[in-house]
CSV table of N, CA and C in Angstrom, one decimal:
chain,number,residue,atom,x,y,z
G,1,UNK,N,1.5,23.3,-64.0
G,1,UNK,CA,1.9,24.2,-65.0
G,1,UNK,C,2.5,23.4,-66.2
G,2,UNK,N,1.7,24.2,-67.5
G,2,UNK,CA,1.6,23.3,-68.5
G,2,UNK,C,2.9,23.6,-69.4
G,3,UNK,N,3.6,22.7,-69.9
G,3,UNK,CA,4.8,23.2,-70.9
G,3,UNK,C,4.5,24.0,-72.1
G,4,UNK,N,5.4,24.9,-72.0
G,4,UNK,CA,5.0,26.0,-73.9
G,4,UNK,C,6.1,25.6,-74.5
G,5,UNK,N,5.9,25.1,-75.6
G,5,UNK,CA,7.0,24.9,-76.6
G,5,UNK,C,7.4,26.3,-77.0
G,6,UNK,N,9.0,26.4,-77.2
G,6,UNK,CA,9.6,27.4,-77.6
G,6,UNK,C,9.3,27.5,-79.1
G,7,UNK,N,8.5,27.9,-79.8
G,7,UNK,CA,8.2,27.8,-81.2
G,7,UNK,C,7.6,29.1,-81.9
G,8,UNK,N,7.5,29.0,-83.6
G,8,UNK,CA,7.0,29.9,-84.0
G,8,UNK,C,6.0,29.8,-84.9
G,9,UNK,N,5.0,30.3,-85.3
G,9,UNK,CA,3.9,30.3,-86.2
G,9,UNK,C,3.9,30.2,-87.5
G,10,UNK,N,3.6,29.2,-88.1
G,10,UNK,CA,3.8,29.3,-89.7
G,10,UNK,C,2.4,29.1,-90.3
G,11,UNK,N,2.0,30.1,-91.2
G,11,UNK,CA,1.2,29.7,-92.1
G,11,UNK,C,1.2,29.1,-93.4
G,12,UNK,N,0.5,28.5,-93.6
G,12,UNK,CA,0.4,27.9,-95.0
G,12,UNK,C,-0.9,27.6,-95.4
G,13,UNK,N,-0.5,27.6,-97.0
G,13,UNK,CA,-1.9,27.7,-97.8
G,13,UNK,C,-2.0,26.6,-98.5
G,14,UNK,N,-2.3,25.4,-98.1
G,14,UNK,CA,-2.5,24.1,-99.0
G,14,UNK,C,-3.5,24.0,-100.1
G,15,UNK,N,-3.2,23.1,-101.0
G,15,UNK,CA,-4.0,22.6,-101.6
G,15,UNK,C,-5.3,22.2,-101.2
G,16,UNK,N,-6.5,21.9,-101.4
G,16,UNK,CA,-7.7,21.2,-100.5
G,16,UNK,C,-7.3,20.0,-100.5
G,17,UNK,N,-7.0,19.4,-101.7
G,17,UNK,CA,-6.8,17.5,-101.5
G,17,UNK,C,-5.6,17.5,-100.9
G,18,UNK,N,-4.5,18.2,-100.8
G,18,UNK,CA,-3.5,18.0,-100.0
G,18,UNK,C,-3.8,18.0,-98.5
G,19,UNK,N,-4.7,19.1,-98.2
G,19,UNK,CA,-4.8,19.2,-96.6
G,19,UNK,C,-5.7,18.5,-96.1
G,20,UNK,N,-6.7,17.8,-97.4
G,20,UNK,CA,-7.6,16.7,-96.5
G,20,UNK,C,-6.7,15.6,-96.4
G,21,UNK,N,-5.8,15.1,-97.5
G,21,UNK,CA,-5.0,14.1,-96.9
G,21,UNK,C,-4.1,14.1,-95.8
G,22,UNK,N,-3.3,15.2,-95.9
G,22,UNK,CA,-2.5,15.1,-94.6
G,22,UNK,C,-3.5,15.4,-93.4
G,23,UNK,N,-4.7,15.6,-93.1
G,23,UNK,CA,-5.7,15.6,-92.0
G,23,UNK,C,-5.8,14.2,-91.7
G,24,UNK,N,-6.1,13.5,-92.8
G,24,UNK,CA,-6.7,11.6,-92.7
G,24,UNK,C,-5.3,11.2,-92.3
G,25,UNK,N,-4.1,11.6,-93.0
G,25,UNK,CA,-3.0,11.1,-92.5
G,25,UNK,C,-2.5,11.1,-91.2
G,26,UNK,N,-2.6,12.2,-90.5
G,26,UNK,CA,-2.5,12.6,-88.9
G,26,UNK,C,-3.4,11.9,-88.1
G,27,UNK,N,-4.8,12.0,-88.6
G,27,UNK,CA,-6.0,11.3,-87.7
G,27,UNK,C,-5.3,9.5,-87.8
G,28,UNK,N,-4.9,8.8,-89.0
G,28,UNK,CA,-4.8,7.8,-88.9
G,28,UNK,C,-3.5,7.5,-88.1
G,29,UNK,N,-2.5,8.0,-87.7
G,29,UNK,CA,-1.5,8.2,-87.3
G,29,UNK,C,-1.8,8.5,-85.6
G,30,UNK,N,-2.6,9.3,-85.4
G,30,UNK,CA,-2.8,9.8,-84.0
G,30,UNK,C,-1.8,10.9,-83.7
G,31,UNK,N,-1.5,11.5,-84.5
G,31,UNK,CA,-0.6,12.7,-84.2
G,31,UNK,C,-1.4,13.9,-84.2
G,32,UNK,N,-1.0,15.2,-83.8
G,32,UNK,CA,-1.5,16.4,-84.0
G,32,UNK,C,-0.8,16.8,-85.6
G,33,UNK,N,-1.6,17.8,-86.6
G,33,UNK,CA,-0.7,18.1,-87.7
G,33,UNK,C,0.4,19.0,-87.1
G,34,UNK,N,0.4,19.6,-86.1
G,34,UNK,CA,1.7,20.1,-85.8
G,34,UNK,C,2.7,19.1,-85.8
G,35,UNK,N,2.6,18.2,-85.0
G,35,UNK,CA,3.8,17.0,-84.8
G,35,UNK,C,4.1,16.5,-86.4
G,36,UNK,N,3.2,16.3,-87.0
G,36,UNK,CA,3.2,15.6,-88.4
G,36,UNK,C,4.2,16.6,-89.2
G,37,UNK,N,3.6,17.8,-88.8
G,37,UNK,CA,4.3,18.9,-90.0
G,37,UNK,C,5.8,19.0,-89.4
G,38,UNK,N,6.2,19.1,-88.0
G,38,UNK,CA,7.7,19.5,-87.9
G,38,UNK,C,8.5,17.9,-88.3
G,39,UNK,N,7.8,16.7,-88.1
G,39,UNK,CA,8.4,15.8,-88.4
G,39,UNK,C,8.9,15.7,-90.1
G,40,UNK,N,7.9,16.3,-90.8
G,40,UNK,CA,8.1,16.3,-92.3
G,40,UNK,C,9.0,17.1,-92.9
G,41,UNK,N,9.0,18.2,-92.0
G,41,UNK,CA,10.0,19.6,-92.3
G,41,UNK,C,11.4,18.8,-92.3
G,42,UNK,N,11.7,17.9,-90.8
G,42,UNK,CA,12.9,17.7,-90.4
G,42,UNK,C,13.2,16.8,-91.4
G,43,UNK,N,12.5,15.9,-91.7
G,43,UNK,CA,13.0,14.7,-92.8
G,43,UNK,C,13.1,15.2,-94.0
G,44,UNK,N,12.6,16.2,-94.4
G,44,UNK,CA,12.9,16.9,-95.6
G,44,UNK,C,14.2,17.8,-95.7
G,45,UNK,N,14.4,18.7,-94.5
G,45,UNK,CA,15.6,19.3,-94.6
G,45,UNK,C,16.7,18.3,-94.5
G,46,UNK,N,16.6,17.2,-93.5
G,46,UNK,CA,18.1,16.4,-93.5
G,46,UNK,C,18.2,15.7,-94.8
G,47,UNK,N,17.5,15.2,-95.4
G,47,UNK,CA,17.6,14.7,-96.4
G,47,UNK,C,18.5,15.7,-97.5
G,48,UNK,N,17.9,17.1,-97.8
G,48,UNK,CA,18.4,18.1,-98.4
G,48,UNK,C,19.7,18.1,-98.0
G,49,UNK,N,20.0,18.4,-96.8
G,49,UNK,CA,21.3,18.6,-96.2
G,49,UNK,C,22.4,17.6,-96.6
G,50,UNK,N,21.9,16.2,-96.5
G,50,UNK,CA,22.9,15.4,-97.3
G,50,UNK,C,23.1,15.3,-98.4
G,51,UNK,N,22.3,15.7,-99.3
G,51,UNK,CA,22.1,15.8,-101.0
G,51,UNK,C,22.9,17.2,-101.4
G,52,UNK,N,22.9,18.4,-100.6
G,52,UNK,CA,23.9,19.5,-100.8
G,52,UNK,C,25.0,19.3,-100.3
G,53,UNK,N,25.4,18.5,-99.5
G,53,UNK,CA,27.1,18.4,-98.8
G,53,UNK,C,27.5,17.7,-99.9
G,54,UNK,N,27.2,16.6,-100.8
G,54,UNK,CA,27.7,15.9,-101.7
G,54,UNK,C,27.7,16.6,-103.1
G,55,UNK,N,27.1,17.6,-103.5
G,55,UNK,CA,26.9,18.1,-105.1
G,55,UNK,C,27.5,19.4,-105.0
G,56,UNK,N,27.7,20.0,-106.1
G,56,UNK,CA,28.0,21.3,-106.3
G,56,UNK,C,26.7,22.3,-106.4
G,57,UNK,N,26.9,23.3,-106.7
G,57,UNK,CA,25.6,24.5,-106.6
G,57,UNK,C,24.8,24.2,-107.9
G,58,UNK,N,25.5,23.8,-109.3
G,58,UNK,CA,24.7,23.7,-110.0
G,58,UNK,C,23.6,22.6,-109.8
G,59,UNK,N,24.4,21.6,-109.4
G,59,UNK,CA,23.4,20.3,-109.2
G,59,UNK,C,22.3,20.6,-108.2
G,60,UNK,N,22.6,21.0,-107.1
G,60,UNK,CA,21.5,21.8,-106.4
G,60,UNK,C,20.3,22.1,-107.0
G,61,UNK,N,20.6,23.3,-107.8
G,61,UNK,CA,19.5,23.9,-108.5
G,61,UNK,C,18.7,23.1,-109.3
G,62,UNK,N,19.5,22.0,-109.9
G,62,UNK,CA,18.8,21.1,-110.6
G,62,UNK,C,17.6,20.1,-109.7
G,63,UNK,N,18.4,20.0,-108.7
G,63,UNK,CA,17.6,19.1,-107.7
G,63,UNK,C,16.2,19.5,-107.1
G,64,UNK,N,16.6,21.2,-107.0
G,64,UNK,CA,15.6,21.8,-106.4
G,64,UNK,C,14.4,21.8,-107.4
G,65,UNK,N,14.9,22.0,-108.6
G,65,UNK,CA,13.8,22.4,-109.6
G,65,UNK,C,12.9,21.1,-109.8
G,66,UNK,N,13.7,19.9,-109.7
G,66,UNK,CA,13.1,18.5,-109.8
G,66,UNK,C,12.0,18.4,-108.9
G,67,UNK,N,12.4,18.7,-107.5
G,67,UNK,CA,11.7,18.6,-106.5
G,67,UNK,C,10.2,19.6,-106.4
G,68,UNK,N,10.2,20.5,-107.0
G,68,UNK,CA,8.8,21.2,-107.6
G,68,UNK,C,8.0,20.9,-108.6
G,69,UNK,N,8.6,20.2,-109.8
G,69,UNK,CA,8.0,19.5,-110.6
G,69,UNK,C,7.5,18.1,-110.3
């Protein structure tokens, strides 16, 4: 029997250039897009948790706005 991951689907609409870069990145590392995306989400969320735990809510808003721009 094959192992079935306990997961959920996530549908993303990415900029074409970003998607192509992501595909090349995954291919160069020999990773699936799923594995690479899961690791990227985990790293981003872990970093954000560290930042949030050390600052107040106004600083968090500023930090999030800076991430967008």
